PDB file of N, CA and C in Angstrom:
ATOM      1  N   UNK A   1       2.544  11.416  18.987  1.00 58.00           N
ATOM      2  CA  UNK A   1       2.971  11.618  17.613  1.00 58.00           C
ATOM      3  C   UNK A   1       4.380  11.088  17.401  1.00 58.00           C
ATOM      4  N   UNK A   2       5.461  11.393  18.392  1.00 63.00           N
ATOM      5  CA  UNK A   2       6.755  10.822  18.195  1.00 63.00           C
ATOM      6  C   UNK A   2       6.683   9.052  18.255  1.00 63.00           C
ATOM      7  N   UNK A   3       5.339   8.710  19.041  1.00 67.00           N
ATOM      8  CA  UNK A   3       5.913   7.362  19.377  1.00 67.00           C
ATOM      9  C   UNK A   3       5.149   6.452  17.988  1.00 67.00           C
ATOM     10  N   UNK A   4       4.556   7.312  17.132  1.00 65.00           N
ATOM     11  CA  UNK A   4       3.791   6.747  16.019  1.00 65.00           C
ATOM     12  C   UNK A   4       4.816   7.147  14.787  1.00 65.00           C
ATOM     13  N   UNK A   5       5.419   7.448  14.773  1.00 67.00           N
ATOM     14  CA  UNK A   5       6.551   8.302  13.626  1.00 67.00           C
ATOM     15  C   UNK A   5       7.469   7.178  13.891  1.00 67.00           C
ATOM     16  N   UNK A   6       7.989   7.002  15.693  1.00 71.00           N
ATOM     17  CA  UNK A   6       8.940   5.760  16.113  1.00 71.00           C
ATOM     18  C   UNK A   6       8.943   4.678  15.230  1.00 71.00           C
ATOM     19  N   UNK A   7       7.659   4.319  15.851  1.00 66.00           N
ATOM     20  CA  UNK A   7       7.020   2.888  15.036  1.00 66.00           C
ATOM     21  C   UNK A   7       6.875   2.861  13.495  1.00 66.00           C
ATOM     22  N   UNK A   8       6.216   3.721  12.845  1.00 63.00           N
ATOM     23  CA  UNK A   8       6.300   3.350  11.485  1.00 63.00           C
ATOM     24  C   UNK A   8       8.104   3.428  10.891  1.00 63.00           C
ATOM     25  N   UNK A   9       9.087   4.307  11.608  1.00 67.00           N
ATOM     26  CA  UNK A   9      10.382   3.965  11.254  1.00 67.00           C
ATOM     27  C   UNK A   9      11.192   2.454  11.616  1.00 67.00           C
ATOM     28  N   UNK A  10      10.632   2.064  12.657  1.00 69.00           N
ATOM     29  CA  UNK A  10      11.270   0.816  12.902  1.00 69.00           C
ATOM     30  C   UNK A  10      10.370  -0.344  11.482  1.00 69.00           C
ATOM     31  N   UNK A  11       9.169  -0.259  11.625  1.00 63.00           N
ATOM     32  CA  UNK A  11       8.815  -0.829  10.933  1.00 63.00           C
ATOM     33  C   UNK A  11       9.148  -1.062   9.458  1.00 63.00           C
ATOM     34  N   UNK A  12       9.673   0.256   8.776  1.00 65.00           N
ATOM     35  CA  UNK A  12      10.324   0.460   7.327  1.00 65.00           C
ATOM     36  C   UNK A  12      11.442  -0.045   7.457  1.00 65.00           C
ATOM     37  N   UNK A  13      12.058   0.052   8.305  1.00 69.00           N
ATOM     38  CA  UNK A  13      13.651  -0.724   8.643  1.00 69.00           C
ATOM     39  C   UNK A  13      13.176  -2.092   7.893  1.00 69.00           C
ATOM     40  N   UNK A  14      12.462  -2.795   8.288  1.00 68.00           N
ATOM     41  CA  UNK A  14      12.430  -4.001   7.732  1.00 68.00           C
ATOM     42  C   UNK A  14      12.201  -4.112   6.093  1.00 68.00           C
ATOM     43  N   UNK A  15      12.841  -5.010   5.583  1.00 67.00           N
ATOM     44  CA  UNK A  15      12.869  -4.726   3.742  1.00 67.00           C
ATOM     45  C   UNK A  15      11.664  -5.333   3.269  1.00 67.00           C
ATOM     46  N   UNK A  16      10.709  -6.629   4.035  1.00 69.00           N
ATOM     47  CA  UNK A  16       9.910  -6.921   3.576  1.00 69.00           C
ATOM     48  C   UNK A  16       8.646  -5.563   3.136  1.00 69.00           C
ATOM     49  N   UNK A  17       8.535  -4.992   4.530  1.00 71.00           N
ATOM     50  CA  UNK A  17       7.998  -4.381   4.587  1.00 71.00           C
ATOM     51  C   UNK A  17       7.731  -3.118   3.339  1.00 71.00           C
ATOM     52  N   UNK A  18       8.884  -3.042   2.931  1.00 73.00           N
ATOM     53  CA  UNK A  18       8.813  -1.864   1.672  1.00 73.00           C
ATOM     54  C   UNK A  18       8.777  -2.939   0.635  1.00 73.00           C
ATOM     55  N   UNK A  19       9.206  -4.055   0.605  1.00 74.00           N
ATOM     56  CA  UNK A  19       8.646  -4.305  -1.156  1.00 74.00           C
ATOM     57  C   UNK A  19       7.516  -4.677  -1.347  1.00 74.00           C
ATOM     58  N   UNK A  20       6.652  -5.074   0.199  1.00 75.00           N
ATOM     59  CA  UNK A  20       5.190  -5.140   0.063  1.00 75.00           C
ATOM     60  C   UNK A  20       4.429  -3.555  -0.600  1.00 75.00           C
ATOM     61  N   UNK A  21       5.027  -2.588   0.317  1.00 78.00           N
ATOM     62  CA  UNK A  21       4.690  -1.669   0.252  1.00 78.00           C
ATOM     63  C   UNK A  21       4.512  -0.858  -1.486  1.00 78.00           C
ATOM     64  N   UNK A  22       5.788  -1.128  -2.354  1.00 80.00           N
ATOM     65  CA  UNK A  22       6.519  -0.903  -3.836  1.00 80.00           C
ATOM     66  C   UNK A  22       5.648  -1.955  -4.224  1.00 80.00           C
ATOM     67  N   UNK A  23       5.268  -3.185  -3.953  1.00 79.00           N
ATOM     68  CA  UNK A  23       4.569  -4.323  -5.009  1.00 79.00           C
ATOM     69  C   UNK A  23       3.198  -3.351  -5.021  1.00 79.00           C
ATOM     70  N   UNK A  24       2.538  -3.587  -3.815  1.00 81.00           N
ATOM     71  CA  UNK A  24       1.192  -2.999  -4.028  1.00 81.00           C
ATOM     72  C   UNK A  24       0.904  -1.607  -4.325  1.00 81.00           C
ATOM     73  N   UNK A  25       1.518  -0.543  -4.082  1.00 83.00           N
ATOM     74  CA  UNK A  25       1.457   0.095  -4.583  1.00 83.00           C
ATOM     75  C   UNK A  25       1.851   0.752  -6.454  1.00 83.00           C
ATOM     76  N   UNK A  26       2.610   0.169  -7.145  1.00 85.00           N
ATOM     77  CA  UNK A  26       2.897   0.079  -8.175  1.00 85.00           C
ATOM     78  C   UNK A  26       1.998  -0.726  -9.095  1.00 85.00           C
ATOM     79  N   UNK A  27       1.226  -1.849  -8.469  1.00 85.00           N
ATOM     80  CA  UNK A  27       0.412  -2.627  -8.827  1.00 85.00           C
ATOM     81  C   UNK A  27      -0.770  -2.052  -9.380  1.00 85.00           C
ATOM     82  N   UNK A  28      -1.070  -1.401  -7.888  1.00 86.00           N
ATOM     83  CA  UNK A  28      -2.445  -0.375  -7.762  1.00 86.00           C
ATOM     84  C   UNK A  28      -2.377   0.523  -8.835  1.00 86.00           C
ATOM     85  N   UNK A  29      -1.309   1.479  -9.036  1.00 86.00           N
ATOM     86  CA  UNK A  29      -0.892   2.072 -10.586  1.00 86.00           C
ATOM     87  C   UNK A  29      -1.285   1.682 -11.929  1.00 86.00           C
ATOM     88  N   UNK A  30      -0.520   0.393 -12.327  1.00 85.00           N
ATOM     89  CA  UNK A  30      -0.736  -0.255 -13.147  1.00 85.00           C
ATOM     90  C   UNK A  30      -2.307  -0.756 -13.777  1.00 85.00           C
ATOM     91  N   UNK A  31      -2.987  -1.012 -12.668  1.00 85.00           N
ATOM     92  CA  UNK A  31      -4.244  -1.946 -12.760  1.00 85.00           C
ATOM     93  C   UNK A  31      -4.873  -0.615 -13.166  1.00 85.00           C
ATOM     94  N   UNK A  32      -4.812   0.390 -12.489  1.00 85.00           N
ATOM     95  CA  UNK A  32      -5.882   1.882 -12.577  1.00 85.00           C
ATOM     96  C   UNK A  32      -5.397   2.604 -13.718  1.00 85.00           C
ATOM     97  N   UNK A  33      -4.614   2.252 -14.303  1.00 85.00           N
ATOM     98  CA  UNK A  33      -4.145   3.002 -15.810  1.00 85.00           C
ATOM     99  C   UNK A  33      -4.320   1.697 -16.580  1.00 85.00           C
ATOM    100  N   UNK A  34      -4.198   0.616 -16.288  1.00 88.00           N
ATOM    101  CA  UNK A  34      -4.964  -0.185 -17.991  1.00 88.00           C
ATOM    102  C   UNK A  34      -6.357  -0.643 -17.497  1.00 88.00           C
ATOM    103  N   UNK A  35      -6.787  -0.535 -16.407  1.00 85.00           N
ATOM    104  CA  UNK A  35      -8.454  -1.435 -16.278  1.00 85.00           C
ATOM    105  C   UNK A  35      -9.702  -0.435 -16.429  1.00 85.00           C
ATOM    106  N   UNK A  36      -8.855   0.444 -15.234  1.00 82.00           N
ATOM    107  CA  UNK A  36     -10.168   1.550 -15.441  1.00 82.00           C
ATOM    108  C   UNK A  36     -10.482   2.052 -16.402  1.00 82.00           C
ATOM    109  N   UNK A  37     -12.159   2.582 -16.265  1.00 85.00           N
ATOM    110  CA  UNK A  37     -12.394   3.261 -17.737  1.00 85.00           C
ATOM    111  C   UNK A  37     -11.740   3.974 -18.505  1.00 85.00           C
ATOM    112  N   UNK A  38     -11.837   4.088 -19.488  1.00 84.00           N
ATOM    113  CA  UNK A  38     -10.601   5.225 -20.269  1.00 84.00           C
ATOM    114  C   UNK A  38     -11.439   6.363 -20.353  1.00 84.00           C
ATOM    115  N   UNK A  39     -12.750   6.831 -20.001  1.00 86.00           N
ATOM    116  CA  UNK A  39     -13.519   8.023 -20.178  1.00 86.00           C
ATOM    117  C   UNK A  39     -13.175   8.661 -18.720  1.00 86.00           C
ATOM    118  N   UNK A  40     -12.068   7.763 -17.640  1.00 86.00           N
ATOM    119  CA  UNK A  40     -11.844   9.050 -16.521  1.00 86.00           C
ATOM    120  C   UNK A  40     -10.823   9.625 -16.919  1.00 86.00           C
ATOM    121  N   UNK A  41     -10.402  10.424 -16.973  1.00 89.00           N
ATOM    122  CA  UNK A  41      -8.625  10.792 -16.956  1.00 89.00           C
ATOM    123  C   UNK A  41      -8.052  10.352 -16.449  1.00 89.00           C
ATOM    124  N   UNK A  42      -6.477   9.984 -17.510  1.00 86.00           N
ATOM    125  CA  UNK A  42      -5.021   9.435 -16.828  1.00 86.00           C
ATOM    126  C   UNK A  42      -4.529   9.714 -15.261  1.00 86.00           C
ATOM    127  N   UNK A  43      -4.665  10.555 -14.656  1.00 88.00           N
ATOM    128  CA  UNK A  43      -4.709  10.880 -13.448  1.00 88.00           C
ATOM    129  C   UNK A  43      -5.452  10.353 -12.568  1.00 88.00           C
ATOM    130  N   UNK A  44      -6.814  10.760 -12.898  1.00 89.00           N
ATOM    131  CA  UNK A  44      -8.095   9.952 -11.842  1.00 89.00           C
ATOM    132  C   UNK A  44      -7.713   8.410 -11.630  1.00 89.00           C
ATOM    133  N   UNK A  45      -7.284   7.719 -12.922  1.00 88.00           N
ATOM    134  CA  UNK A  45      -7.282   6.319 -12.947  1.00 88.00           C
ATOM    135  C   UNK A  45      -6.153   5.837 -12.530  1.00 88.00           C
ATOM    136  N   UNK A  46      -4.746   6.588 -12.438  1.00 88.00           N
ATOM    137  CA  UNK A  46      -3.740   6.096 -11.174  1.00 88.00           C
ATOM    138  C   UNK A  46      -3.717   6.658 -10.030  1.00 88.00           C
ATOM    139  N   UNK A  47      -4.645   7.769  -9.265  1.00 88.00           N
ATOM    140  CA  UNK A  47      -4.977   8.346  -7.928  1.00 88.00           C
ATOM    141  C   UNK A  47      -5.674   6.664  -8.043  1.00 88.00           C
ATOM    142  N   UNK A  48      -6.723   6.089  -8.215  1.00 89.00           N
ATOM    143  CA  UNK A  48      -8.204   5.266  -8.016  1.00 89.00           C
ATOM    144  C   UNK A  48      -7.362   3.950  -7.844  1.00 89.00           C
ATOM    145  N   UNK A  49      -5.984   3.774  -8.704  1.00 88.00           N
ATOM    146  CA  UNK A  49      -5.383   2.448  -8.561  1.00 88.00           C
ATOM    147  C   UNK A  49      -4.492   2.848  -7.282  1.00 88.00           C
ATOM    148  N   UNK A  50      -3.511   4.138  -7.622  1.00 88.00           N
ATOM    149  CA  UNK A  50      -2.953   3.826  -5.715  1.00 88.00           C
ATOM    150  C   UNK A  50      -4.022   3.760  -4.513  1.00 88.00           C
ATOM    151  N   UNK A  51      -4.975   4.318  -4.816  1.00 88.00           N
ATOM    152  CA  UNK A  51      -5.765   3.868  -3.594  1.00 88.00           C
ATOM    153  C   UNK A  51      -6.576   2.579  -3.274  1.00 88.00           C
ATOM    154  N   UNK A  52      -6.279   1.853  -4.466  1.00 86.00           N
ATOM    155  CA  UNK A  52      -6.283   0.215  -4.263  1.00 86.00           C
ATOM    156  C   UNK A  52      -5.091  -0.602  -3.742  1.00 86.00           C
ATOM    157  N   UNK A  53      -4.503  -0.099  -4.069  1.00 85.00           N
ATOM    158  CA  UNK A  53      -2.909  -0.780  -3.825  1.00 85.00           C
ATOM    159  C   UNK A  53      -2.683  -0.032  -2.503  1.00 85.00           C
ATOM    160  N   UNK A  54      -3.238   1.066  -2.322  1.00 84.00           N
ATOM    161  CA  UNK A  54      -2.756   1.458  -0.701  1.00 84.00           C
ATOM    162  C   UNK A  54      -3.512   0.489   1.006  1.00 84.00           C
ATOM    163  N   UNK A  55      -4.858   0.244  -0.174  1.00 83.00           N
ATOM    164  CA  UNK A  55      -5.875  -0.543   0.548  1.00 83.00           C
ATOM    165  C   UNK A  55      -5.295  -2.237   1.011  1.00 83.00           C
ATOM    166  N   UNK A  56      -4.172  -2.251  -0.037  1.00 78.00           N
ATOM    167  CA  UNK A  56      -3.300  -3.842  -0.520  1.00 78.00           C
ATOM    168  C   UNK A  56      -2.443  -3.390   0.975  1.00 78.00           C
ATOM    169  N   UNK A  57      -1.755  -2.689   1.278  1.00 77.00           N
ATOM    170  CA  UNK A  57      -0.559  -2.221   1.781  1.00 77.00           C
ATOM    171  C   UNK A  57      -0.927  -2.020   3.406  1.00 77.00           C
ATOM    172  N   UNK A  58      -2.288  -1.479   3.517  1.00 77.00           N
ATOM    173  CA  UNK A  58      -2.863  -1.561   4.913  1.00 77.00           C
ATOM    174  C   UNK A  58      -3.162  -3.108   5.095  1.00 77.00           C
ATOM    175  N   UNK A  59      -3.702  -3.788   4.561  1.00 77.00           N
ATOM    176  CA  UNK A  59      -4.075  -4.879   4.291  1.00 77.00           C
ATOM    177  C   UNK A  59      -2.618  -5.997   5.309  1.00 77.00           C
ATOM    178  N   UNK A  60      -1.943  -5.993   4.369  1.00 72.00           N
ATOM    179  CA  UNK A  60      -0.921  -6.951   4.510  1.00 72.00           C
ATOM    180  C   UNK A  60       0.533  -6.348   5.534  1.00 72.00           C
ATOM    181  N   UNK A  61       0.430  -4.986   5.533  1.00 70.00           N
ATOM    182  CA  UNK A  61       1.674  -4.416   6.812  1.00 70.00           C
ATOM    183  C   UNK A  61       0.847  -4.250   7.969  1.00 70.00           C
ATOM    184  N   UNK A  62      -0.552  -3.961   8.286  1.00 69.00           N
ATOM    185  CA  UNK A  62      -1.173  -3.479   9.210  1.00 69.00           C
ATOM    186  C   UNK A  62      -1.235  -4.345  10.408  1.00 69.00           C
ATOM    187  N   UNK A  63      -1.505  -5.398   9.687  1.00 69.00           N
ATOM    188  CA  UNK A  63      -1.318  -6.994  10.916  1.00 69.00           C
ATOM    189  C   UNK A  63       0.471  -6.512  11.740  1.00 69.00           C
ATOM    190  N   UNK A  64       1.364  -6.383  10.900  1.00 64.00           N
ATOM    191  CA  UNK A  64       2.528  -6.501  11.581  1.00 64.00           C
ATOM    192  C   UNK A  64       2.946  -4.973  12.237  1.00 64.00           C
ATOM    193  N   UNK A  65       1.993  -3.880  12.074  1.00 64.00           N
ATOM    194  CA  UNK A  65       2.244  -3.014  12.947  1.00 64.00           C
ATOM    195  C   UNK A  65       1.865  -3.285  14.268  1.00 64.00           C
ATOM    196  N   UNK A  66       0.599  -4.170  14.579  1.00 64.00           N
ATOM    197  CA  UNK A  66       0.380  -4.166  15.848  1.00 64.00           C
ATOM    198  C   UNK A  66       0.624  -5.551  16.417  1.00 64.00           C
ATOM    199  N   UNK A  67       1.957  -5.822  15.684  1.00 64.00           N
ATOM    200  CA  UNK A  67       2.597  -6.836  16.452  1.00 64.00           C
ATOM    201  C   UNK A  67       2.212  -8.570  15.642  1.00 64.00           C
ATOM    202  N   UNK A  68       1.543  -8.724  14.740  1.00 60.00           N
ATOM    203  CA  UNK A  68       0.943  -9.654  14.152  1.00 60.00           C
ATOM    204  C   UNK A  68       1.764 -10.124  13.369  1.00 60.00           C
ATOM    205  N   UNK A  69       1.701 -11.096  12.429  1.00 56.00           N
ATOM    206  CA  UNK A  69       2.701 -11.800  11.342  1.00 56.00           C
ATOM    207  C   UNK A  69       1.941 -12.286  10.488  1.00 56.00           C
ATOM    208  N   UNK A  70       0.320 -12.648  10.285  1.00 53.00           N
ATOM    209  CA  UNK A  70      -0.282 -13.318   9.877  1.00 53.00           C
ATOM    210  C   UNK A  70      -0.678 -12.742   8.584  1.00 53.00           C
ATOM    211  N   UNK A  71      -1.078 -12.264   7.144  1.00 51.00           N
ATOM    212  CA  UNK A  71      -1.523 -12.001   6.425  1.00 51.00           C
ATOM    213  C   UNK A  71      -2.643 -12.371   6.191  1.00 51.00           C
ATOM    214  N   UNK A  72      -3.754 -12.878   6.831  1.00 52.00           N
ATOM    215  CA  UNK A  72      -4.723 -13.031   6.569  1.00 52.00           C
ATOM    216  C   UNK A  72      -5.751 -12.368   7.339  1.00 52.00           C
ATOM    217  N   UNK A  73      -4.852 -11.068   8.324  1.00 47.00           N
ATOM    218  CA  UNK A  73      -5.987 -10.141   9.217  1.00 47.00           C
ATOM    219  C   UNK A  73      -6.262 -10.804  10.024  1.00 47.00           C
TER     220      UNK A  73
END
């Protein structure tokens, strides 16, 4: 547990890393409060967009947690 707490802190150290993190996630927001249906609730539809944008965020930091650089997985 400490050496996984380690790692995701070294990893935030880096700045790319958080504005990937702030793009896609804010994104995910955005898209799920104007795309989604308007018959879910305001809530449901930015929970449904951060969890797109979180999906963005595993996506594109996950390669460089285990040492990778590549964005394409």
């Amino acid at each position: 547990m400490v050496d996984t707490l380690r790692v995701l802190l070294d990893l935030f150290k880096r700045k790319d890393v958080i504005g990937f993190t702030v793009l896609f996630l804010t994104g995910g927001a955005l898209i799920g409060w104007f795309v989604l249906p308007q018959a879910w609730s305001p809530p449901m539809r930015v929970l449904a967009g951060l969890a797109m944008g979180l999906n963005g965020v595993i996506y594109v930091v996950g390669p460089r947690m285990i040492g990778g650089d590549d964005y394409d997985g």
